[in-house]
JSON list of C-alpha atoms and ligand atoms in Angstrom, two decimals:
[
{"chain": "A", "resi": 1, "resn": "MET", "atom": "CA", "xyz": [43.76, 87.32, 81.37]},
{"chain": "A", "resi": 2, "resn": "ASP", "atom": "CA", "xyz": [44.69, 85.40, 78.06]},
{"chain": "A", "resi": 3, "resn": "LYS", "atom": "CA", "xyz": [45.70, 87.80, 76.07]},
{"chain": "A", "resi": 4, "resn": "ASN", "atom": "CA", "xyz": [44.77, 85.76, 72.46]},
{"chain": "A", "resi": 5, "resn": "CYS", "atom": "CA", "xyz": [41.36, 85.08, 74.23]},
{"chain": "A", "resi": 6, "resn": "LEU", "atom": "CA", "xyz": [38.19, 87.15, 72.73]},
{"chain": "A", "resi": 7, "resn": "PHE", "atom": "CA", "xyz": [35.94, 86.25, 76.21]},
{"chain": "A", "resi": 8, "resn": "CYS", "atom": "CA", "xyz": [38.78, 88.07, 77.79]},
{"chain": "A", "resi": 9, "resn": "LYS", "atom": "CA", "xyz": [39.26, 90.48, 75.13]},
{"chain": "A", "resi": 10, "resn": "ILE", "atom": "CA", "xyz": [35.24, 90.79, 76.06]},
{"chain": "A", "resi": 11, "resn": "ILE", "atom": "CA", "xyz": [35.59, 90.99, 79.88]},
{"chain": "A", "resi": 12, "resn": "ALA", "atom": "CA", "xyz": [38.81, 93.79, 79.35]},
{"chain": "A", "resi": 13, "resn": "GLY", "atom": "CA", "xyz": [36.25, 96.08, 77.44]},
{"chain": "A", "resi": 14, "resn": "GLU", "atom": "CA", "xyz": [38.46, 95.82, 73.89]},
{"chain": "A", "resi": 15, "resn": "ILE", "atom": "CA", "xyz": [35.63, 94.29, 71.79]},
{"chain": "A", "resi": 16, "resn": "PRO", "atom": "CA", "xyz": [32.76, 95.64, 72.48]},
{"chain": "A", "resi": 17, "resn": "SER", "atom": "CA", "xyz": [29.63, 93.49, 74.37]},
{"chain": "A", "resi": 18, "resn": "ASN", "atom": "CA", "xyz": [25.84, 93.99, 74.07]},
{"chain": "A", "resi": 19, "resn": "LYS", "atom": "CA", "xyz": [26.19, 93.39, 78.29]},
{"chain": "A", "resi": 20, "resn": "VAL", "atom": "CA", "xyz": [23.16, 92.34, 80.74]},
{"chain": "A", "resi": 21, "resn": "TYR", "atom": "CA", "xyz": [25.09, 91.89, 83.71]},
{"chain": "A", "resi": 22, "resn": "GLU", "atom": "CA", "xyz": [28.87, 93.26, 85.22]},
{"chain": "A", "resi": 23, "resn": "ASP", "atom": "CA", "xyz": [29.82, 92.49, 88.60]},
{"chain": "A", "resi": 24, "resn": "GLU", "atom": "CA", "xyz": [33.21, 92.00, 90.56]},
{"chain": "A", "resi": 25, "resn": "ASP", "atom": "CA", "xyz": [33.65, 88.54, 89.13]},
{"chain": "A", "resi": 26, "resn": "MET", "atom": "CA", "xyz": [31.31, 87.29, 86.36]},
{"chain": "A", "resi": 27, "resn": "LEU", "atom": "CA", "xyz": [30.40, 89.17, 83.45]},
{"chain": "A", "resi": 28, "resn": "ALA", "atom": "CA", "xyz": [26.48, 87.97, 81.19]},
{"chain": "A", "resi": 29, "resn": "PHE", "atom": "CA", "xyz": [25.67, 89.50, 77.98]},
{"chain": "A", "resi": 30, "resn": "ARG", "atom": "CA", "xyz": [24.01, 88.89, 74.51]},
{"chain": "A", "resi": 31, "resn": "ASP", "atom": "CA", "xyz": [25.09, 85.64, 72.15]},
{"chain": "A", "resi": 32, "resn": "ILE", "atom": "CA", "xyz": [25.88, 87.20, 69.20]},
{"chain": "A", "resi": 33, "resn": "ASN", "atom": "CA", "xyz": [24.65, 85.07, 66.93]},
{"chain": "A", "resi": 34, "resn": "PRO", "atom": "CA", "xyz": [21.57, 83.81, 69.42]},
{"chain": "A", "resi": 35, "resn": "GLN", "atom": "CA", "xyz": [20.04, 80.26, 69.08]},
{"chain": "A", "resi": 36, "resn": "ALA", "atom": "CA", "xyz": [16.50, 81.05, 70.61]},
{"chain": "A", "resi": 37, "resn": "LYS", "atom": "CA", "xyz": [14.73, 84.11, 71.65]},
{"chain": "A", "resi": 38, "resn": "THR", "atom": "CA", "xyz": [16.41, 85.07, 74.15]},
{"chain": "A", "resi": 39, "resn": "HIS", "atom": "CA", "xyz": [20.37, 84.00, 74.83]},
{"chain": "A", "resi": 40, "resn": "VAL", "atom": "CA", "xyz": [22.90, 85.07, 77.59]},
{"chain": "A", "resi": 41, "resn": "LEU", "atom": "CA", "xyz": [25.91, 83.80, 77.50]},
{"chain": "A", "resi": 42, "resn": "VAL", "atom": "CA", "xyz": [27.99, 84.25, 81.94]},
{"chain": "A", "resi": 43, "resn": "VAL", "atom": "CA", "xyz": [31.13, 84.67, 81.80]},
{"chain": "A", "resi": 44, "resn": "PRO", "atom": "CA", "xyz": [33.28, 84.26, 85.15]},
{"chain": "A", "resi": 45, "resn": "LYS", "atom": "CA", "xyz": [35.59, 86.67, 84.98]},
{"chain": "A", "resi": 46, "resn": "SER", "atom": "CA", "xyz": [39.04, 84.74, 85.60]},
{"chain": "A", "resi": 47, "resn": "HIS", "atom": "CA", "xyz": [40.11, 82.68, 82.52]},
{"chain": "A", "resi": 48, "resn": "PHE", "atom": "CA", "xyz": [40.07, 78.73, 82.70]},
{"chain": "A", "resi": 49, "resn": "ALA", "atom": "CA", "xyz": [39.16, 77.61, 79.65]},
{"chain": "A", "resi": 50, "resn": "THR", "atom": "CA", "xyz": [37.11, 73.16, 80.80]},
{"chain": "A", "resi": 51, "resn": "LEU", "atom": "CA", "xyz": [35.64, 72.84, 83.60]},
{"chain": "A", "resi": 52, "resn": "ALA", "atom": "CA", "xyz": [38.46, 69.67, 83.86]},
{"chain": "A", "resi": 53, "resn": "GLU", "atom": "CA", "xyz": [41.33, 72.79, 83.98]},
{"chain": "A", "resi": 54, "resn": "MET", "atom": "CA", "xyz": [39.47, 75.09, 86.83]},
{"chain": "A", "resi": 55, "resn": "ASN", "atom": "CA", "xyz": [40.79, 75.54, 90.47]},
{"chain": "A", "resi": 56, "resn": "ALA", "atom": "CA", "xyz": [39.17, 75.79, 93.78]},
{"chain": "A", "resi": 57, "resn": "GLU", "atom": "CA", "xyz": [39.39, 79.93, 93.43]},
{"chain": "A", "resi": 58, "resn": "GLN", "atom": "CA", "xyz": [38.14, 79.39, 90.14]},
{"chain": "A", "resi": 59, "resn": "ALA", "atom": "CA", "xyz": [34.89, 76.94, 91.68]},
{"chain": "A", "resi": 60, "resn": "GLU", "atom": "CA", "xyz": [34.09, 79.41, 94.17]},
{"chain": "A", "resi": 61, "resn": "LEU", "atom": "CA", "xyz": [33.75, 82.38, 90.85]},
{"chain": "A", "resi": 62, "resn": "LEU", "atom": "CA", "xyz": [31.61, 79.84, 88.91]},
{"chain": "A", "resi": 63, "resn": "LYS", "atom": "CA", "xyz": [29.21, 78.88, 92.58]},
{"chain": "A", "resi": 64, "resn": "LYS", "atom": "CA", "xyz": [28.20, 82.82, 92.52]},
{"chain": "A", "resi": 65, "resn": "CYS", "atom": "CA", "xyz": [27.59, 82.57, 88.74]},
{"chain": "A", "resi": 66, "resn": "PHE", "atom": "CA", "xyz": [25.44, 79.95, 89.18]},
{"chain": "A", "resi": 67, "resn": "VAL", "atom": "CA", "xyz": [24.15, 81.34, 92.46]},
{"chain": "A", "resi": 68, "resn": "LYS", "atom": "CA", "xyz": [22.75, 84.65, 90.34]},
{"chain": "A", "resi": 69, "resn": "ILE", "atom": "CA", "xyz": [21.94, 82.80, 87.19]},
{"chain": "A", "resi": 70, "resn": "PRO", "atom": "CA", "xyz": [17.81, 83.65, 88.16]},
{"chain": "A", "resi": 71, "resn": "GLU", "atom": "CA", "xyz": [17.94, 87.43, 89.01]},
{"chain": "A", "resi": 72, "resn": "ILE", "atom": "CA", "xyz": [20.13, 87.59, 85.68]},
{"chain": "A", "resi": 73, "resn": "ALA", "atom": "CA", "xyz": [17.04, 85.70, 84.34]},
{"chain": "A", "resi": 74, "resn": "LYS", "atom": "CA", "xyz": [14.70, 87.61, 86.39]},
{"chain": "A", "resi": 75, "resn": "SER", "atom": "CA", "xyz": [15.92, 90.54, 84.87]},
{"chain": "A", "resi": 76, "resn": "LEU", "atom": "CA", "xyz": [15.64, 89.36, 81.44]},
{"chain": "A", "resi": 77, "resn": "GLY", "atom": "CA", "xyz": [11.82, 87.64, 81.74]},
{"chain": "A", "resi": 78, "resn": "LEU", "atom": "CA", "xyz": [12.86, 84.64, 82.58]},
{"chain": "A", "resi": 79, "resn": "GLU", "atom": "CA", "xyz": [10.33, 83.25, 84.67]},
{"chain": "A", "resi": 80, "resn": "SER", "atom": "CA", "xyz": [8.71, 80.72, 83.08]},
{"chain": "A", "resi": 81, "resn": "GLY", "atom": "CA", "xyz": [12.27, 78.67, 82.69]},
{"chain": "A", "resi": 82, "resn": "TYR", "atom": "CA", "xyz": [15.37, 78.91, 80.97]},
{"chain": "A", "resi": 83, "resn": "ARG", "atom": "CA", "xyz": [17.92, 76.31, 79.48]},
{"chain": "A", "resi": 84, "resn": "LEU", "atom": "CA", "xyz": [21.51, 75.96, 80.23]},
{"chain": "A", "resi": 85, "resn": "ILE", "atom": "CA", "xyz": [24.07, 74.31, 78.93]},
{"chain": "A", "resi": 86, "resn": "VAL", "atom": "CA", "xyz": [27.84, 74.83, 79.05]},
{"chain": "A", "resi": 87, "resn": "ASN", "atom": "CA", "xyz": [30.11, 72.82, 76.72]},
{"chain": "A", "resi": 88, "resn": "GLN", "atom": "CA", "xyz": [33.51, 71.34, 77.06]},
{"chain": "A", "resi": 89, "resn": "GLY", "atom": "CA", "xyz": [35.49, 70.62, 74.73]},
{"chain": "A", "resi": 90, "resn": "LYS", "atom": "CA", "xyz": [35.25, 69.95, 70.63]},
{"chain": "A", "resi": 91, "resn": "ASP", "atom": "CA", "xyz": [32.72, 67.02, 71.16]},
{"chain": "A", "resi": 92, "resn": "ALA", "atom": "CA", "xyz": [30.65, 69.05, 73.29]},
{"chain": "A", "resi": 93, "resn": "GLY", "atom": "CA", "xyz": [31.23, 71.75, 69.84]},
{"chain": "A", "resi": 94, "resn": "GLN", "atom": "CA", "xyz": [32.88, 74.43, 72.69]},
{"chain": "A", "resi": 95, "resn": "THR", "atom": "CA", "xyz": [34.39, 77.61, 70.32]},
{"chain": "A", "resi": 96, "resn": "VAL", "atom": "CA", "xyz": [35.04, 79.37, 72.91]},
{"chain": "A", "resi": 97, "resn": "PHE", "atom": "CA", "xyz": [37.82, 78.67, 75.35]},
{"chain": "A", "resi": 98, "resn": "HIS", "atom": "CA", "xyz": [37.32, 80.24, 78.09]},
{"chain": "A", "resi": 99, "resn": "LEU", "atom": "CA", "xyz": [33.85, 78.75, 80.64]},
{"chain": "A", "resi": 100, "resn": "HIS", "atom": "CA", "xyz": [30.49, 80.01, 80.30]},
{"chain": "A", "resi": 101, "resn": "ILE", "atom": "CA", "xyz": [26.63, 78.88, 80.20]},
{"chain": "A", "resi": 102, "resn": "HIS", "atom": "CA", "xyz": [24.73, 79.72, 77.70]},
{"chain": "A", "resi": 103, "resn": "ILE", "atom": "CA", "xyz": [21.20, 80.63, 79.04]},
{"chain": "A", "resi": 104, "resn": "LEU", "atom": "CA", "xyz": [18.85, 79.81, 76.42]},
{"chain": "A", "resi": 105, "resn": "GLY", "atom": "CA", "xyz": [14.67, 81.47, 76.22]},
{"chain": "A", "resi": 106, "resn": "GLY", "atom": "CA", "xyz": [12.49, 83.32, 75.98]},
{"chain": "A", "resi": 107, "resn": "GLN", "atom": "CA", "xyz": [10.83, 80.18, 73.77]},
{"chain": "A", "resi": 108, "resn": "ASN", "atom": "CA", "xyz": [9.22, 76.69, 73.88]},
{"chain": "A", "resi": 109, "resn": "MET", "atom": "CA", "xyz": [13.05, 75.03, 74.73]},
{"chain": "A", "resi": 110, "resn": "GLY", "atom": "CA", "xyz": [11.44, 71.91, 72.84]},
{"chain": "A", "resi": 111, "resn": "GLU", "atom": "CA", "xyz": [12.87, 68.96, 72.29]},
{"chain": "A", "resi": 112, "resn": "LYS", "atom": "CA", "xyz": [15.31, 68.24, 75.06]},
{"chain": "A", "resi": 113, "resn": "LEU", "atom": "CA", "xyz": [18.23, 66.67, 74.61]},
{"chain": "A", "resi": 114, "resn": "VAL", "atom": "CA", "xyz": [18.22, 64.52, 77.47]},
{"chain": "B", "resi": 1, "resn": "AMP", "atom": "P1", "xyz": [30.60, 77.75, 73.13]},
{"chain": "B", "resi": 1, "resn": "AMP", "atom": "O1", "xyz": [30.00, 77.03, 71.38]},
{"chain": "B", "resi": 1, "resn": "AMP", "atom": "O2", "xyz": [29.88, 76.73, 73.91]},
{"chain": "B", "resi": 1, "resn": "AMP", "atom": "O3", "xyz": [32.82, 77.59, 73.22]},
{"chain": "B", "resi": 1, "resn": "AMP", "atom": "O4", "xyz": [29.93, 78.15, 73.04]},
{"chain": "B", "resi": 1, "resn": "AMP", "atom": "C1", "xyz": [30.43, 80.74, 71.88]},
{"chain": "B", "resi": 1, "resn": "AMP", "atom": "C2", "xyz": [29.00, 81.31, 71.85]},
{"chain": "B", "resi": 1, "resn": "AMP", "atom": "O5", "xyz": [29.57, 82.20, 71.95]},
{"chain": "B", "resi": 1, "resn": "AMP", "atom": "C3", "xyz": [28.62, 80.66, 70.17]},
{"chain": "B", "resi": 1, "resn": "AMP", "atom": "O6", "xyz": [26.82, 80.76, 71.69]},
{"chain": "B", "resi": 1, "resn": "AMP", "atom": "C4", "xyz": [29.17, 82.14, 69.76]},
{"chain": "B", "resi": 1, "resn": "AMP", "atom": "O7", "xyz": [28.53, 82.61, 68.96]},
{"chain": "B", "resi": 1, "resn": "AMP", "atom": "C5", "xyz": [29.38, 83.03, 71.11]},
{"chain": "B", "resi": 1, "resn": "AMP", "atom": "N1", "xyz": [29.97, 84.81, 70.51]},
{"chain": "B", "resi": 1, "resn": "AMP", "atom": "C6", "xyz": [31.03, 84.91, 69.35]},
{"chain": "B", "resi": 1, "resn": "AMP", "atom": "N2", "xyz": [32.00, 85.86, 69.43]},
{"chain": "B", "resi": 1, "resn": "AMP", "atom": "C7", "xyz": [30.44, 86.46, 70.10]},
{"chain": "B", "resi": 1, "resn": "AMP", "atom": "C8", "xyz": [31.28, 87.44, 70.78]},
{"chain": "B", "resi": 1, "resn": "AMP", "atom": "N3", "xyz": [32.07, 88.32, 70.06]},
{"chain": "B", "resi": 1, "resn": "AMP", "atom": "N4", "xyz": [30.28, 88.22, 71.40]},
{"chain": "B", "resi": 1, "resn": "AMP", "atom": "C9", "xyz": [28.51, 87.15, 72.13]},
{"chain": "B", "resi": 1, "resn": "AMP", "atom": "N5", "xyz": [29.20, 86.72, 71.59]},
{"chain": "B", "resi": 1, "resn": "AMP", "atom": "C10", "xyz": [29.75, 85.47, 71.26]}
]
């Protein structure tokens, strides 16, 4: 845990969140400033800011997050599709430097960047 990290504080329960899924490896909660009808963040329970800082153990954790995401998405009613975004660094607009995966859906996601 990084004592200065917002998402570490949410994982520790020091800051409340609107939780949609939790297990020993990850926490998923609703984004406070949703960019789609459904906007959830999946956060591994180990602090690393970006993929560039990730160690082998954390890579396993991230794999578990991606394996779990279809189940989380189904529980959110996103059977017709969703978009995943993982911002990496300042130019990507990353604002919280604890790696997280955005799940966006619940609507037609419109124009694609790629
Ligand atoms: P990023 O810009 O990729 O680093 O994403 C950070 C996300 O965290 C943004 O979409 C914020 O709206 C979201 N966020 C910031 N503070 C909170 C909070 N307390 N609870 C839930 N989501 C948050």
